[in-house]
Amino acid sequence: MSGPDDLLARTRAVLPSWLAVYYQEPIEIERGEGRHVWDADGRRYLDFFGGILTTMTAHALPEVTKAVSDQAGRIIHSSTLYLNRPMVELAEQIAAVSDIPDAKVFLTTSGTEANDTALLLASSLRRSNQILALRNSYHGRSFSTVAITGNRTWSPTSLSPFQVYYVHGGQQYRSPYAGLSDGEYIAACVTDLNEVLDQAGGDVAALIAEPIQGVGGFTSGPDGLLGAFADVLRERGILWISDEVQTGWGRTGEHFWGWQAHGSTPDIVTFAKGIGNGLSMGGVIARAEVMDCLGANSISTFGGSPLTSAGALANLRYLLDHDLQGNAARHGPTLLDGLRAHGSPIIGDVRGKGLMIGVELVRPGTGSPGEPAPELANAVLEACKRRGLLVGKGGLHGNALRIAPPLTLTAEEAEEGLAILVAAIEEVTP
């Protein structure tokens, strides 16, 4: 079998040049178990990124692998043209935990497709192609979701099927409203929202917002902000789409869904990533009147396939039965408080909730909020890898570490990961 250098060359030869790959010497992850993965050379890593927040419970979770194996032995695929028991059972379970009244669920293959569907529902119901989104946001890589992404790093084209208006509120650290109290910050963002709506004219279809921005570097506004936005939207008949692709399923510890920290209920919720624990699964939850608004026929060839639905249902049941939301609440503070207490001159901000933590790195001595230091983020990523820890990075400037272990993380693993992070930060500090 060829080595990583040969595999990298083959990757570059046959796959698009715009596919990012981590590390100066990329690794091939060959297998995983629990919170650990092994590369092709047999080296073990503590995984604090979970395939971009996708391995939600654990690698090779026996309950999921058994459900997938059993289903594969019966039938792998049929499409939505036929009755599909695993899909219905999963949709019933999701509706039950959704906290959305009169909920219906549509299953997709990804978060991008889920957000596409939410935009289709909102624009069809409202008969409008005007969309509100947060600055610094990310909602997918398709033509429509790139169009509403407020982070230039992930927007390769200015062409769009939507008229998009970006509002403040996605982050506080580098906001023009930084330094305000939470209440003052919310008031300022609501004023901005009203001004944007007044200038937009016509009927805006929806606001789409991540409760905590993922690719944006795990940034957010204060609790209650999206609820304050919802009050304004409701007066104007505008829908609220909560993008829970990264914040859903209890990752924040304090709530099952990120939107529940904001005191109001969205009209549409999108999800993906963690529900499948690595299987290609996403979806949309909405009130029946919203979900059923489309007037044309539709099907899904792969969304909600028997195989992925069986695995996702086993994964969700495991999460609920073992109170993994509570586990995130217990062990998240070890990382969050530990990183805040470190006091490194290259740490500009430590933020997040539960097991969703962002660390923004800055060049020391450059004031507040500090000049972004993407080179230091890359260096910490490499230093963590050498010490056996995998983390992610993001942010508009590529200078934020993204820390999101599987939700079965143990106390010992939290302490181990924190020690490695601190050592890596100290190593690269000028």
GROMACS .gro file of C-alpha atoms in nm:
model
  430
    1MET     CA    1   0.000   0.000   0.000
    2SER     CA    2   0.130   0.347  -0.087
    3GLY     CA    3   0.233   0.596   0.182
    4PRO     CA    4   0.083   0.937   0.271
    5ASP     CA    5   0.308   1.128   0.029
    6ASP     CA    6   0.192   0.918  -0.263
    7LEU     CA    7  -0.171   0.941  -0.152
    8LEU     CA    8  -0.141   1.320  -0.128
    9ALA     CA    9  -0.001   1.338  -0.481
   10ARG     CA   10  -0.285   1.119  -0.608
   11THR     CA   11  -0.534   1.339  -0.421
   12ARG     CA   12  -0.397   1.654  -0.583
   13ALA     CA   13  -0.397   1.490  -0.926
   14VAL     CA   14  -0.758   1.371  -0.929
   15LEU     CA   15  -0.952   1.591  -0.683
   16PRO     CA   16  -1.023   1.967  -0.707
   17SER     CA   17  -0.747   2.208  -0.604
   18TRP     CA   18  -0.995   2.394  -0.379
   19LEU     CA   19  -1.039   2.101  -0.141
   20ALA     CA   20  -0.851   2.200   0.175
   21VAL     CA   21  -0.632   1.943   0.352
   22TYR     CA   22  -0.494   1.991   0.702
   23TYR     CA   23  -0.123   1.980   0.795
   24GLN     CA   24   0.207   2.024   0.614
   25GLU     CA   25   0.226   1.644   0.610
   26PRO     CA   26  -0.139   1.533   0.582
   27ILE     CA   27  -0.249   1.216   0.758
   28GLU     CA   28  -0.473   0.934   0.641
   29ILE     CA   29  -0.714   0.842   0.919
   30GLU     CA   30  -0.755   0.467   0.889
   31ARG     CA   31  -0.969   0.368   1.186
   32GLY     CA   32  -1.129   0.502   1.502
   33GLU     CA   33  -1.266   0.389   1.835
   34GLY     CA   34  -1.428   0.598   2.103
   35ARG     CA   35  -1.262   0.940   2.109
   36HIS     CA   36  -0.946   0.823   1.930
   37VAL     CA   37  -0.839   0.767   1.570
   38TRP     CA   38  -0.534   0.600   1.416
   39ASP     CA   39  -0.349   0.705   1.103
   40ALA     CA   40  -0.213   0.473   0.836
   41ASP     CA   41   0.120   0.456   1.020
   42GLY     CA   42  -0.052   0.330   1.334
   43ARG     CA   43  -0.019   0.650   1.537
   44ARG     CA   44  -0.305   0.723   1.775
   45TYR     CA   45  -0.467   1.067   1.815
   46LEU     CA   46  -0.719   1.204   2.060
   47ASP     CA   47  -0.987   1.343   1.830
   48PHE     CA   48  -1.118   1.687   1.930
   49PHE     CA   49  -1.275   1.768   1.594
   50GLY     CA   50  -1.478   1.456   1.505
   51GLY     CA   51  -1.461   1.493   1.128
   52ILE     CA   52  -1.592   1.853   1.155
   53LEU     CA   53  -1.834   1.791   1.447
   54THR     CA   54  -1.976   1.486   1.272
   55THR     CA   55  -1.864   1.197   1.492
   56MET     CA   56  -2.104   1.312   1.762
   57THR     CA   57  -2.112   1.018   2.002
   58ALA     CA   58  -1.802   0.805   1.937
   59HIS     CA   59  -1.600   0.641   1.665
   60ALA     CA   60  -1.716   0.286   1.589
   61LEU     CA   61  -2.003   0.311   1.838
   62PRO     CA   62  -2.120  -0.052   1.861
   63GLU     CA   63  -2.490   0.039   1.861
   64VAL     CA   64  -2.451   0.233   1.535
   65THR     CA   65  -2.228  -0.017   1.358
   66LYS     CA   66  -2.466  -0.301   1.448
   67ALA     CA   67  -2.770  -0.106   1.324
   68VAL     CA   68  -2.593  -0.029   0.995
   69SER     CA   69  -2.473  -0.387   0.953
   70ASP     CA   70  -2.815  -0.534   1.027
   71GLN     CA   71  -2.986  -0.294   0.786
   72ALA     CA   72  -2.728  -0.353   0.513
   73GLY     CA   73  -2.802  -0.723   0.539
   74ARG     CA   74  -3.168  -0.652   0.460
   75ILE     CA   75  -3.174  -0.362   0.210
   76ILE     CA   76  -2.952  -0.058   0.166
   77HIS     CA   77  -3.161   0.162  -0.060
   78SER     CA   78  -3.514   0.211  -0.185
   79SER     CA   79  -3.584   0.593  -0.218
   80THR     CA   80  -3.883   0.787  -0.085
   81LEU     CA   81  -4.109   0.639  -0.353
   82TYR     CA   82  -4.157   0.342  -0.122
   83LEU     CA   83  -4.255   0.317   0.242
   84ASN     CA   84  -3.941   0.327   0.455
   85ARG     CA   85  -3.976   0.216   0.817
   86PRO     CA   86  -3.631   0.334   0.942
   87MET     CA   87  -3.689   0.679   0.788
   88VAL     CA   88  -4.032   0.713   0.951
   89GLU     CA   89  -3.905   0.594   1.289
   90LEU     CA   90  -3.614   0.839   1.277
   91ALA     CA   91  -3.842   1.126   1.170
   92GLU     CA   92  -4.081   1.044   1.455
   93GLN     CA   93  -3.794   1.051   1.706
   94ILE     CA   94  -3.659   1.381   1.570
   95ALA     CA   95  -4.004   1.539   1.574
   96ALA     CA   96  -4.047   1.427   1.935
   97VAL     CA   97  -3.727   1.600   2.051
   98SER     CA   98  -3.757   1.900   1.818
   99ASP     CA   99  -3.963   2.126   2.045
  100ILE     CA  100  -4.131   2.248   1.724
  101PRO     CA  101  -4.513   2.242   1.740
  102ASP     CA  102  -4.690   2.018   1.486
  103ALA     CA  103  -4.350   1.919   1.350
  104LYS     CA  104  -4.281   1.745   1.021
  105VAL     CA  105  -3.935   1.626   0.916
  106PHE     CA  106  -3.767   1.598   0.575
  107LEU     CA  107  -3.442   1.402   0.562
  108THR     CA  108  -3.153   1.494   0.333
  109THR     CA  109  -2.796   1.382   0.272
  110SER     CA  110  -2.616   1.685   0.418
  111GLY     CA  111  -2.643   2.017   0.597
  112THR     CA  112  -2.599   2.200   0.268
  113GLU     CA  113  -2.901   2.019   0.123
  114ALA     CA  114  -3.096   2.080   0.443
  115ASN     CA  115  -3.035   2.455   0.418
  116ASP     CA  116  -3.122   2.445   0.047
  117THR     CA  117  -3.455   2.289   0.142
  118ALA     CA  118  -3.519   2.545   0.416
  119LEU     CA  119  -3.455   2.828   0.169
  120LEU     CA  120  -3.689   2.665  -0.082
  121LEU     CA  121  -3.965   2.639   0.179
  122ALA     CA  122  -3.923   2.995   0.304
  123SER     CA  123  -3.898   3.158  -0.039
  124SER     CA  124  -4.194   2.955  -0.170
  125LEU     CA  125  -4.418   3.029   0.127
  126ARG     CA  126  -4.330   3.398   0.133
  127ARG     CA  127  -4.311   3.435  -0.247
  128SER     CA  128  -3.984   3.624  -0.207
  129ASN     CA  129  -3.616   3.566  -0.285
  130GLN     CA  130  -3.497   3.813  -0.021
  131ILE     CA  131  -3.299   3.651   0.261
  132LEU     CA  132  -3.142   3.790   0.579
  133ALA     CA  133  -2.822   3.629   0.706
  134LEU     CA  134  -2.564   3.707   0.971
  135ARG     CA  135  -2.223   3.843   0.891
  136ASN     CA  136  -1.943   3.586   0.931
  137SER     CA  137  -2.190   3.302   0.867
  138TYR     CA  138  -2.154   2.976   0.675
  139HIS     CA  139  -2.444   2.763   0.550
  140GLY     CA  140  -2.302   2.522   0.290
  141ARG     CA  141  -2.122   2.484  -0.038
  142SER     CA  142  -2.407   2.468  -0.294
  143PHE     CA  143  -2.493   2.762  -0.519
  144SER     CA  144  -2.782   2.879  -0.300
  145THR     CA  145  -2.608   2.831   0.036
  146VAL     CA  146  -2.284   2.994  -0.078
  147ALA     CA  147  -2.502   3.287  -0.182
  148ILE     CA  148  -2.619   3.343   0.176
  149THR     CA  149  -2.282   3.275   0.342
  150GLY     CA  150  -2.145   3.587   0.510
  151ASN     CA  151  -1.781   3.477   0.525
  152ARG     CA  152  -1.584   3.575   0.215
  153THR     CA  153  -1.334   3.290   0.264
  154TRP     CA  154  -1.607   3.041   0.175
  155SER     CA  155  -1.789   3.238  -0.098
  156PRO     CA  156  -1.624   3.172  -0.435
  157THR     CA  157  -1.884   3.357  -0.643
  158SER     CA  158  -2.088   3.676  -0.618
  159LEU     CA  159  -2.363   3.527  -0.835
  160SER     CA  160  -2.678   3.445  -0.639
  161PRO     CA  161  -3.037   3.326  -0.674
  162PHE     CA  162  -3.121   3.546  -0.373
  163GLN     CA  163  -3.113   3.910  -0.273
  164VAL     CA  164  -2.920   3.881   0.052
  165TYR     CA  165  -2.890   4.133   0.334
  166TYR     CA  166  -2.635   4.078   0.610
  167VAL     CA  167  -2.698   4.194   0.965
  168HIS     CA  168  -2.482   4.224   1.274
  169GLY     CA  169  -2.493   3.978   1.562
  170GLY     CA  170  -2.289   3.674   1.464
  171GLN     CA  171  -1.997   3.756   1.689
  172GLN     CA  172  -1.895   3.997   1.962
  173TYR     CA  173  -1.516   3.985   1.982
  174ARG     CA  174  -1.453   4.172   1.654
  175SER     CA  175  -1.791   4.342   1.632
  176PRO     CA  176  -1.826   4.722   1.601
  177TYR     CA  177  -2.047   4.677   1.910
  178ALA     CA  178  -1.771   4.508   2.111
  179GLY     CA  179  -1.749   4.647   2.461
  180LEU     CA  180  -2.122   4.695   2.500
  181SER     CA  181  -2.310   4.502   2.766
  182ASP     CA  182  -2.515   4.207   2.640
  183GLY     CA  183  -2.835   4.410   2.661
  184GLU     CA  184  -2.683   4.705   2.480
  185TYR     CA  185  -2.536   4.473   2.217
  186ILE     CA  186  -2.875   4.313   2.151
  187ALA     CA  187  -3.041   4.654   2.128
  188ALA     CA  188  -2.779   4.774   1.878
  189CYS     CA  189  -2.821   4.461   1.663
  190VAL     CA  190  -3.201   4.494   1.667
  191THR     CA  191  -3.166   4.855   1.553
  192ASP     CA  192  -2.941   4.738   1.272
  193LEU     CA  193  -3.192   4.467   1.175
  194ASN     CA  194  -3.477   4.717   1.157
  195GLU     CA  195  -3.270   4.956   0.947
  196VAL     CA  196  -3.177   4.677   0.704
  197LEU     CA  197  -3.542   4.570   0.676
  198ASP     CA  198  -3.652   4.928   0.613
  199GLN     CA  199  -3.398   4.956   0.332
  200ALA     CA  200  -3.475   4.614   0.184
  201GLY     CA  201  -3.831   4.694   0.090
  202GLY     CA  202  -4.081   4.429  -0.017
  203ASP     CA  203  -4.140   4.103   0.166
  204VAL     CA  204  -3.825   3.940   0.303
  205ALA     CA  205  -3.865   3.562   0.313
  206ALA     CA  206  -3.652   3.460   0.611
  207LEU     CA  207  -3.358   3.514   0.841
  208ILE     CA  208  -3.119   3.219   0.856
  209ALA     CA  209  -2.879   3.210   1.151
  210GLU     CA  210  -2.647   2.970   1.330
  211PRO     CA  211  -2.690   3.002   1.708
  212ILE     CA  212  -2.312   2.954   1.725
  213GLN     CA  213  -2.128   3.011   1.398
  214GLY     CA  214  -1.923   2.703   1.311
  215VAL     CA  215  -1.689   2.785   1.024
  216GLY     CA  216  -1.693   3.142   1.156
  217GLY     CA  217  -1.482   3.027   1.450
  218PHE     CA  218  -1.746   2.927   1.710
  219THR     CA  219  -1.863   3.285   1.748
  220SER     CA  220  -2.204   3.406   1.863
  221GLY     CA  221  -2.399   3.697   1.999
  222PRO     CA  222  -2.540   3.694   2.352
  223ASP     CA  223  -2.819   3.462   2.461
  224GLY     CA  224  -3.152   3.620   2.374
  225LEU     CA  225  -3.030   3.793   2.058
  226LEU     CA  226  -3.208   3.564   1.811
  227GLY     CA  227  -3.523   3.581   2.021
  228ALA     CA  228  -3.512   3.960   1.999
  229PHE     CA  229  -3.468   3.926   1.622
  230ALA     CA  230  -3.765   3.687   1.613
  231ASP     CA  231  -3.990   3.951   1.772
  232VAL     CA  232  -3.907   4.189   1.486
  233LEU     CA  233  -3.945   3.919   1.222
  234ARG     CA  234  -4.279   3.803   1.355
  235GLU     CA  235  -4.426   4.153   1.328
  236ARG     CA  236  -4.337   4.154   0.959
  237GLY     CA  237  -4.434   3.792   0.883
  238ILE     CA  238  -4.072   3.691   0.814
  239LEU     CA  239  -3.963   3.333   0.891
  240TRP     CA  240  -3.670   3.239   1.116
  241ILE     CA  241  -3.450   2.948   1.009
  242SER     CA  242  -3.218   2.815   1.280
  243ASP     CA  243  -2.917   2.641   1.127
  244GLU     CA  244  -2.840   2.371   1.387
  245VAL     CA  245  -2.600   2.171   1.171
  246GLN     CA  246  -2.325   2.216   1.431
  247THR     CA  247  -2.508   2.329   1.747
  248GLY     CA  248  -2.781   2.065   1.762
  249TRP     CA  249  -2.824   1.746   1.966
  250GLY     CA  250  -2.700   1.882   2.300
  251ARG     CA  251  -2.347   1.983   2.202
  252THR     CA  252  -2.376   2.316   2.385
  253GLY     CA  253  -2.454   2.131   2.710
  254GLU     CA  254  -2.709   2.379   2.838
  255HIS     CA  255  -2.974   2.304   2.573
  256PHE     CA  256  -3.058   2.034   2.319
  257TRP     CA  257  -3.081   2.295   2.040
  258GLY     CA  258  -2.881   2.615   2.012
  259TRP     CA  259  -3.194   2.822   1.949
  260GLN     CA  260  -3.331   2.732   2.293
  261ALA     CA  261  -3.092   2.984   2.451
  262HIS     CA  262  -3.280   3.268   2.284
  263GLY     CA  263  -3.630   3.257   2.431
  264SER     CA  264  -3.825   3.208   2.108
  265THR     CA  265  -3.905   2.922   1.869
  266PRO     CA  266  -3.788   2.923   1.505
  267ASP     CA  267  -4.017   2.840   1.214
  268ILE     CA  268  -3.766   2.605   1.051
  269VAL     CA  269  -3.472   2.411   1.196
  270THR     CA  270  -3.200   2.249   0.986
  271PHE     CA  271  -2.967   1.975   1.109
  272ALA     CA  272  -2.699   1.735   0.986
  273LYS     CA  273  -2.348   1.622   1.085
  274GLY     CA  274  -2.375   1.470   1.433
  275ILE     CA  275  -2.709   1.295   1.389
  276GLY     CA  276  -2.551   1.044   1.149
  277ASN     CA  277  -2.228   1.002   1.348
  278GLY     CA  278  -2.042   0.989   1.016
  279LEU     CA  279  -2.325   0.866   0.797
  280SER     CA  280  -2.445   1.110   0.529
  281MET     CA  281  -2.753   1.251   0.701
  282GLY     CA  282  -2.922   1.589   0.735
  283GLY     CA  283  -3.270   1.727   0.748
  284VAL     CA  284  -3.528   1.997   0.807
  285ILE     CA  285  -3.788   2.033   1.081
  286ALA     CA  286  -4.081   2.271   1.037
  287ARG     CA  287  -4.439   2.323   1.135
  288ALA     CA  288  -4.673   2.131   0.903
  289GLU     CA  289  -4.807   2.451   0.742
  290VAL     CA  290  -4.451   2.547   0.645
  291MET     CA  291  -4.329   2.201   0.542
  292ASP     CA  292  -4.637   2.131   0.331
  293CYS     CA  293  -4.632   2.463   0.142
  294LEU     CA  294  -4.473   2.331  -0.178
  295GLY     CA  295  -4.713   2.284  -0.467
  296ALA     CA  296  -4.505   2.055  -0.688
  297ASN     CA  297  -4.417   1.690  -0.663
  298SER     CA  298  -4.082   1.592  -0.516
  299ILE     CA  299  -3.887   1.288  -0.404
  300SER     CA  300  -3.549   1.217  -0.248
  301THR     CA  301  -3.334   0.945  -0.396
  302PHE     CA  302  -3.085   0.921  -0.112
  303GLY     CA  303  -3.224   1.135   0.171
  304GLY     CA  304  -3.343   0.918   0.458
  305SER     CA  305  -3.218   0.595   0.304
  306PRO     CA  306  -3.289   0.282   0.512
  307LEU     CA  307  -2.918   0.243   0.589
  308THR     CA  308  -2.845   0.596   0.708
  309SER     CA  309  -3.176   0.623   0.891
  310ALA     CA  310  -3.113   0.303   1.084
  311GLY     CA  311  -2.768   0.421   1.188
  312ALA     CA  312  -2.884   0.772   1.277
  313LEU     CA  313  -3.174   0.639   1.484
  314ALA     CA  314  -2.940   0.414   1.683
  315ASN     CA  315  -2.706   0.708   1.733
  316LEU     CA  316  -2.983   0.942   1.852
  317ARG     CA  317  -3.123   0.683   2.090
  318TYR     CA  318  -2.776   0.628   2.237
  319LEU     CA  319  -2.731   1.002   2.286
  320LEU     CA  320  -3.065   1.034   2.466
  321ASP     CA  321  -3.028   0.717   2.674
  322HIS     CA  322  -2.683   0.818   2.798
  323ASP     CA  323  -2.756   1.190   2.854
  324LEU     CA  324  -2.469   1.307   2.636
  325GLN     CA  325  -2.598   1.663   2.662
  326GLY     CA  326  -2.530   1.640   3.033
  327ASN     CA  327  -2.186   1.497   2.961
  328ALA     CA  328  -2.107   1.798   2.742
  329ALA     CA  329  -2.217   2.027   3.024
  330ARG     CA  330  -1.994   1.842   3.275
  331HIS     CA  331  -1.672   1.830   3.074
  332GLY     CA  332  -1.692   2.142   2.860
  333PRO     CA  333  -1.590   2.371   3.149
  334THR     CA  334  -1.266   2.175   3.193
  335LEU     CA  335  -1.158   2.294   2.850
  336LEU     CA  336  -1.325   2.634   2.848
  337ASP     CA  337  -1.213   2.742   3.195
  338GLY     CA  338  -0.871   2.585   3.155
  339LEU     CA  339  -0.799   2.774   2.834
  340ARG     CA  340  -0.928   3.100   2.979
  341ALA     CA  341  -0.708   3.057   3.285
  342HIS     CA  342  -0.396   3.000   3.075
  343GLY     CA  343  -0.357   3.370   2.996
  344SER     CA  344  -0.130   3.332   2.693
  345PRO     CA  345  -0.046   3.659   2.511
  346ILE     CA  346  -0.149   3.498   2.181
  347ILE     CA  347  -0.499   3.411   2.304
  348GLY     CA  348  -0.733   3.696   2.218
  349ASP     CA  349  -1.061   3.526   2.303
  350VAL     CA  350  -1.188   3.195   2.441
  351ARG     CA  351  -1.558   3.136   2.377
  352GLY     CA  352  -1.823   2.870   2.336
  353LYS     CA  353  -2.054   2.640   2.526
  354GLY     CA  354  -2.035   2.276   2.625
  355LEU     CA  355  -1.811   2.085   2.387
  356MET     CA  356  -1.805   2.357   2.123
  357ILE     CA  357  -1.514   2.588   2.205
  358GLY     CA  358  -1.332   2.849   1.998
  359VAL     CA  359  -0.991   3.000   2.073
  360GLU     CA  360  -0.900   3.309   1.872
  361LEU     CA  361  -0.525   3.359   1.830
  362VAL     CA  362  -0.373   3.704   1.786
  363ARG     CA  363  -0.030   3.856   1.744
  364PRO     CA  364   0.093   3.961   2.088
  365GLY     CA  365   0.124   4.331   2.165
  366THR     CA  366  -0.123   4.441   1.897
  367GLY     CA  367  -0.390   4.578   2.131
  368SER     CA  368  -0.751   4.473   2.153
  369PRO     CA  369  -0.905   4.281   1.984
  370GLY     CA  370  -0.557   4.207   1.846
  371GLU     CA  371  -0.438   4.139   1.494
  372PRO     CA  372  -0.552   3.799   1.369
  373ALA     CA  373  -0.271   3.542   1.366
  374PRO     CA  374  -0.358   3.264   1.120
  375GLU     CA  375   0.007   3.159   1.114
  376LEU     CA  376  -0.010   3.087   1.487
  377ALA     CA  377  -0.333   2.891   1.444
  378ASN     CA  378  -0.160   2.676   1.181
  379ALA     CA  379   0.139   2.632   1.410
  380VAL     CA  380  -0.081   2.523   1.702
  381LEU     CA  381  -0.262   2.280   1.474
  382GLU     CA  382   0.073   2.123   1.379
  383ALA     CA  383   0.199   2.120   1.739
  384CYS     CA  384  -0.119   1.949   1.858
  385LYS     CA  385  -0.084   1.687   1.588
  386ARG     CA  386   0.275   1.611   1.691
  387ARG     CA  387   0.150   1.559   2.047
  388GLY     CA  388  -0.135   1.334   1.938
  389LEU     CA  389  -0.435   1.569   1.933
  390LEU     CA  390  -0.655   1.668   1.639
  391VAL     CA  391  -0.836   2.004   1.650
  392GLY     CA  392  -0.987   2.225   1.380
  393LYS     CA  393  -0.958   2.588   1.282
  394GLY     CA  394  -1.180   2.853   1.126
  395GLY     CA  395  -1.286   3.214   1.150
  396LEU     CA  396  -1.294   3.484   0.886
  397HIS     CA  397  -0.915   3.518   0.914
  398GLY     CA  398  -0.838   3.150   0.976
  399ASN     CA  399  -0.701   3.229   1.322
  400ALA     CA  400  -0.952   3.050   1.548
  401LEU     CA  401  -0.902   2.701   1.687
  402ARG     CA  402  -1.218   2.489   1.684
  403ILE     CA  403  -1.246   2.233   1.962
  404ALA     CA  404  -1.538   1.987   1.948
  405PRO     CA  405  -1.475   1.636   2.083
  406PRO     CA  406  -1.730   1.354   2.061
  407LEU     CA  407  -1.995   1.394   2.331
  408THR     CA  408  -1.885   1.077   2.514
  409LEU     CA  409  -1.562   1.255   2.617
  410THR     CA  410  -1.433   1.144   2.958
  411ALA     CA  411  -1.293   1.362   3.235
  412GLU     CA  412  -0.946   1.212   3.182
  413GLU     CA  413  -0.957   1.280   2.807
  414ALA     CA  414  -1.068   1.639   2.868
  415GLU     CA  415  -0.769   1.694   3.097
  416GLU     CA  416  -0.534   1.526   2.851
  417GLY     CA  417  -0.659   1.736   2.561
  418LEU     CA  418  -0.634   2.056   2.764
  419ALA     CA  419  -0.274   1.977   2.859
  420ILE     CA  420  -0.181   1.920   2.496
  421LEU     CA  421  -0.353   2.239   2.384
  422VAL     CA  422  -0.175   2.445   2.649
  423ALA     CA  423   0.161   2.291   2.561
  424ALA     CA  424   0.106   2.355   2.191
  425ILE     CA  425   0.009   2.718   2.252
  426GLU     CA  426   0.315   2.769   2.472
  427GLU     CA  427   0.539   2.612   2.206
  428VAL     CA  428   0.436   2.855   1.932
  429THR     CA  429   0.414   3.170   2.146
  430PRO     CA  430   0.682   3.415   2.021
   0.00000   0.00000   0.00000
